[in-house]
Coordinates of C-alpha atoms in Angstrom, one line a residue:
M1 CA -29.2 -9.7 -19.0
I2 CA -30.7 -12.8 -20.8
I3 CA -33.8 -11.9 -23.0
H4 CA -36.0 -14.9 -23.8
Q5 CA -36.4 -15.3 -27.6
P6 CA -38.9 -17.8 -29.0
R7 CA -37.4 -20.2 -31.5
D8 CA -38.7 -20.9 -35.0
K9 CA -40.2 -24.4 -35.6
P10 CA -37.6 -26.7 -37.0
L11 CA -38.0 -28.4 -40.4
S12 CA -39.5 -31.9 -40.7
W13 CA -37.1 -34.8 -41.0
S14 CA -37.9 -35.2 -44.7
E15 CA -37.1 -31.6 -45.4
K16 CA -34.0 -31.6 -43.2
K17 CA -32.3 -34.5 -44.9
K18 CA -33.2 -33.4 -48.5
G19 CA -30.1 -33.2 -50.6
I20 CA -27.8 -34.5 -47.8
P21 CA -25.5 -37.5 -48.4
S22 CA -26.5 -40.7 -46.6
W23 CA -23.2 -40.9 -44.7
C24 CA -24.1 -37.6 -43.0
S25 CA -27.4 -39.0 -41.7
P26 CA -26.3 -39.9 -38.2
F27 CA -24.9 -36.4 -37.5
L28 CA -27.8 -34.7 -39.2
A29 CA -30.3 -36.7 -37.1
L30 CA -28.6 -35.7 -33.9
D31 CA -28.7 -32.0 -35.0
W32 CA -32.4 -32.4 -35.9
V33 CA -33.3 -33.9 -32.6
L34 CA -31.4 -31.1 -30.7
D35 CA -33.2 -28.5 -32.8
W36 CA -36.6 -29.9 -31.8
L37 CA -35.6 -30.2 -28.2
A38 CA -34.5 -26.6 -28.1
F39 CA -37.7 -25.5 -29.8
L40 CA -39.9 -27.4 -27.3
L41 CA -38.0 -26.0 -24.3
S42 CA -38.1 -22.5 -25.7
N43 CA -41.9 -22.6 -25.4
W44 CA -41.8 -24.0 -21.9
R45 CA -42.6 -21.1 -19.5
L46 CA -40.5 -22.6 -16.7
I47 CA -37.4 -22.2 -18.8
E48 CA -38.2 -18.6 -19.4
V49 CA -38.8 -18.0 -15.6
L50 CA -35.4 -19.7 -14.8
E51 CA -33.7 -17.4 -17.3
Y52 CA -35.1 -14.3 -15.7
M53 CA -34.2 -15.7 -12.2
G54 CA -30.6 -16.2 -13.3
S55 CA -30.4 -12.6 -14.5
L56 CA -32.0 -11.4 -11.2
S57 CA -29.5 -13.4 -9.1
I58 CA -26.6 -11.6 -10.9
L59 CA -28.1 -8.2 -10.1
V60 CA -28.6 -9.2 -6.5
A61 CA -25.0 -10.4 -6.2
V62 CA -23.7 -7.1 -7.7
F63 CA -25.9 -5.1 -5.3
F64 CA -24.6 -7.0 -2.2
Y65 CA -21.0 -6.8 -3.4
F66 CA -21.1 -3.0 -3.4
H67 CA -23.3 -2.8 -0.3
D68 CA -20.7 -4.8 1.6
A69 CA -17.7 -2.8 0.4
D70 CA -17.4 -0.9 3.7
N71 CA -17.3 -4.1 5.7
R72 CA -14.6 -5.5 3.5
V73 CA -12.5 -2.4 3.9
R74 CA -12.9 -2.5 7.7
Q75 CA -11.9 -6.2 7.7
R76 CA -8.7 -5.4 5.7
H77 CA -7.8 -2.6 8.1
Y78 CA -8.4 -4.9 11.1
Q79 CA -6.2 -7.6 9.6
A80 CA -3.4 -5.0 8.9
W81 CA -3.5 -3.7 12.5
Q82 CA -3.3 -7.3 13.7
V83 CA -0.1 -7.9 11.6
I84 CA 1.5 -4.7 13.1
N85 CA 0.5 -5.4 16.7
T86 CA 1.3 -9.1 16.6
A87 CA 4.9 -8.3 15.4
Q88 CA 5.4 -5.5 17.9
G89 CA 8.9 -5.7 19.5
K90 CA 10.1 -8.3 17.0
G91 CA 12.8 -8.0 14.4
G92 CA 12.2 -8.5 10.7
S93 CA 9.3 -7.2 8.7
G94 CA 6.6 -9.7 9.6
G95 CA 4.4 -8.2 6.9
R96 CA 4.4 -4.8 8.5
I97 CA 5.7 -2.9 5.4
E98 CA 2.6 -3.9 3.4
A99 CA 0.3 -3.4 6.4
L100 CA 1.5 0.1 7.1
Q101 CA 1.4 1.1 3.5
E102 CA -2.1 -0.3 3.0
L103 CA -3.4 1.6 6.0
N104 CA -1.7 4.8 5.0
N105 CA -2.9 4.6 1.4
D106 CA -6.5 4.3 2.8
G107 CA -6.0 7.4 4.8
V108 CA -5.9 5.7 8.2
A109 CA -3.9 7.6 10.9
L110 CA -0.9 5.7 12.3
V111 CA -0.7 7.7 15.5
G112 CA 1.4 6.0 18.2
V113 CA 2.2 3.0 16.0
D114 CA 5.1 0.9 17.5
V115 CA 7.5 -0.6 15.0
S116 CA 10.6 -0.4 17.1
G117 CA 13.4 -2.7 16.0
A118 CA 11.6 -3.6 12.8
F119 CA 13.1 -4.2 9.4
L120 CA 11.2 -1.7 7.2
Q121 CA 13.7 -0.8 4.4
G122 CA 12.0 0.9 1.5
V123 CA 8.6 1.5 3.2
H124 CA 6.5 4.2 1.5
L125 CA 4.7 6.4 4.1
G126 CA 4.4 9.7 2.4
K127 CA 1.9 12.0 4.1
A128 CA 1.4 9.5 6.9
R129 CA 0.1 10.6 10.2
L130 CA 2.8 9.2 12.5
L131 CA 2.5 11.4 15.6
R132 CA 4.1 9.9 18.7
S133 CA 5.1 6.8 16.7
D134 CA 8.0 4.6 17.8
F135 CA 10.7 3.8 15.2
S136 CA 13.5 3.4 17.7
A137 CA 16.3 1.0 16.5
A138 CA 14.3 0.2 13.3
D139 CA 16.1 -0.3 9.9
V140 CA 14.2 2.1 7.7
R141 CA 16.8 2.8 5.0
N142 CA 15.8 4.1 1.6
S143 CA 12.3 4.9 2.8
D144 CA 9.7 7.6 1.9
F145 CA 8.4 9.9 4.6
K146 CA 7.7 12.9 2.4
A147 CA 5.3 15.4 4.1
A148 CA 4.7 12.8 6.9
D149 CA 3.8 14.0 10.3
L150 CA 6.3 12.6 12.8
Q151 CA 5.7 15.1 15.6
D152 CA 7.0 13.8 18.9
A153 CA 8.0 10.5 17.3
N154 CA 10.7 8.3 18.8
L155 CA 13.4 7.8 16.2
H156 CA 16.2 7.0 18.7
S157 CA 19.0 4.8 17.1
A158 CA 17.0 4.2 14.0
N159 CA 18.7 3.8 10.6
F160 CA 17.2 6.3 8.1
R161 CA 20.0 6.4 5.5
Q162 CA 19.1 7.7 2.1
S163 CA 15.5 8.2 3.2
A164 CA 13.2 11.1 2.0
F165 CA 11.8 13.5 4.6
Q166 CA 11.0 16.5 2.3
R167 CA 8.5 18.8 4.0
A168 CA 8.1 16.3 6.9
S169 CA 7.1 17.5 10.4
L170 CA 9.7 16.3 12.9
I171 CA 8.7 18.8 15.6
G172 CA 9.8 17.5 19.0
A173 CA 11.0 14.2 17.5
Q174 CA 13.7 12.3 19.4
I175 CA 16.3 11.6 16.7
D176 CA 19.3 11.0 18.9
N177 CA 22.0 8.4 18.0
A178 CA 20.2 7.9 14.7
D179 CA 21.7 7.4 11.2
L180 CA 20.4 9.9 8.7
Q181 CA 23.4 9.8 6.4
G182 CA 22.4 10.9 2.9
A183 CA 18.8 11.6 3.9
D184 CA 16.8 14.4 2.3
L185 CA 15.3 16.8 4.9
S186 CA 14.6 19.6 2.5
G187 CA 11.8 21.8 3.9
A188 CA 11.5 19.6 7.0
D189 CA 10.5 21.1 10.3
L190 CA 13.0 20.2 13.0
S191 CA 11.7 22.6 15.7
G192 CA 12.3 21.1 19.1
A193 CA 13.9 18.0 17.7
V194 CA 16.8 16.2 19.6
L195 CA 19.6 15.3 17.2
D196 CA 22.4 14.4 19.7
N197 CA 25.0 12.0 18.4
T198 CA 23.1 11.6 15.1
D199 CA 25.0 11.0 11.8
L200 CA 24.0 13.8 9.5
R201 CA 26.7 13.4 6.9
L202 CA 25.6 14.3 3.4
V203 CA 22.1 15.2 4.6
K204 CA 20.3 17.7 2.5
L205 CA 18.8 20.6 4.5
D206 CA 17.6 23.0 1.8
Q207 CA 15.0 25.3 3.4
A208 CA 14.7 23.1 6.5
K209 CA 13.4 24.8 9.7
W210 CA 16.3 24.4 12.0
N211 CA 16.3 27.5 14.2
N212 CA 14.5 25.9 17.1
I213 CA 16.3 22.5 17.2
Q214 CA 16.5 21.6 20.8
S215 CA 19.9 19.8 20.8
I216 CA 22.5 18.7 18.3
K217 CA 25.5 17.9 20.6
G218 CA 27.9 15.3 19.1
A219 CA 26.0 15.1 15.8
N220 CA 28.2 14.7 12.7
V221 CA 27.4 17.5 10.3
Y222 CA 30.2 16.7 7.8
A223 CA 29.5 17.7 4.1
I224 CA 25.8 18.6 4.7
K225 CA 24.2 19.7 1.4
D226 CA 22.5 23.0 0.9
A227 CA 22.8 23.9 4.6
P228 CA 20.8 27.0 5.5
P229 CA 22.8 30.1 6.2
G230 CA 24.2 30.1 9.7
F231 CA 23.3 26.5 10.4
L232 CA 26.8 24.9 10.4
E233 CA 28.2 27.7 12.6
W234 CA 25.4 27.4 15.0
A235 CA 25.7 23.5 15.1
M236 CA 29.4 23.6 15.8
K237 CA 28.8 26.0 18.7
Q238 CA 26.2 23.6 20.1
G239 CA 28.8 20.7 20.1
A240 CA 28.3 19.1 16.7
V241 CA 31.4 17.7 14.9
Q242 CA 32.6 17.2 11.4
M243 CA 34.2 13.8 10.7
Q244 CA 34.4 12.3 7.2
T245 CA 34.9 8.6 7.7
E246 CA 33.0 5.9 9.6
E247 CA 36.2 5.0 11.5
Q248 CA 36.5 8.5 12.8
W249 CA 32.8 8.5 13.8
Q250 CA 33.1 5.2 15.6
S251 CA 36.4 6.3 17.3
R252 CA 34.6 9.4 18.6
S253 CA 31.7 7.4 19.9
S254 CA 34.0 5.1 21.9
H255 CA 35.6 7.9 23.8

């Protein structure tokens, strides 16, 4: 805040120029004139009032900035939803990665969001509330869904290779014909999930809740890591297969 300070009266011209070389006189004269101008203005009450008004305007601006914070947040969320909804049904990202992450970071529920067919590689949606969301046919490789709630989500034919689903809820999720190769489902809840014809090669299933999986027919469970006791035996009885190469997998699918 600016505090008005009265200025001392400047020296007279004769005192100011005393002992100063004559060649400095023009510069000294300018400095002397400015000193007197500043002195006269410092004693002018209008200048003091203007100084205080300037300080007050800064305080008012700061007040309204914080007062309007909620409106700015709502505006950002509205724009993020616009990006997501406008790009619905289209390929590519279309800004949806940033929009989804911003909403999730602000604690906004993404229930029922439709990003089917979108390119969302590397999206970070840890702890996201994605109940009944639609990721069908989306490319979501190398993404983060740790502790996310994907209950009853549609993940049909989506590519989730190398993605993280530790402690995620996939209860009742439709994950058929999807690619989960190399994904980490440690501690994930797969109760009621449909995994028919899904590529589960190299998936990590440590402490996953698998006992109530609805269906796993035709899924490829080759080289699953940290499979819970009894899982592989049960999966094979339900019609799962174990095929190492992509060629074998594609050949099986063509029959």
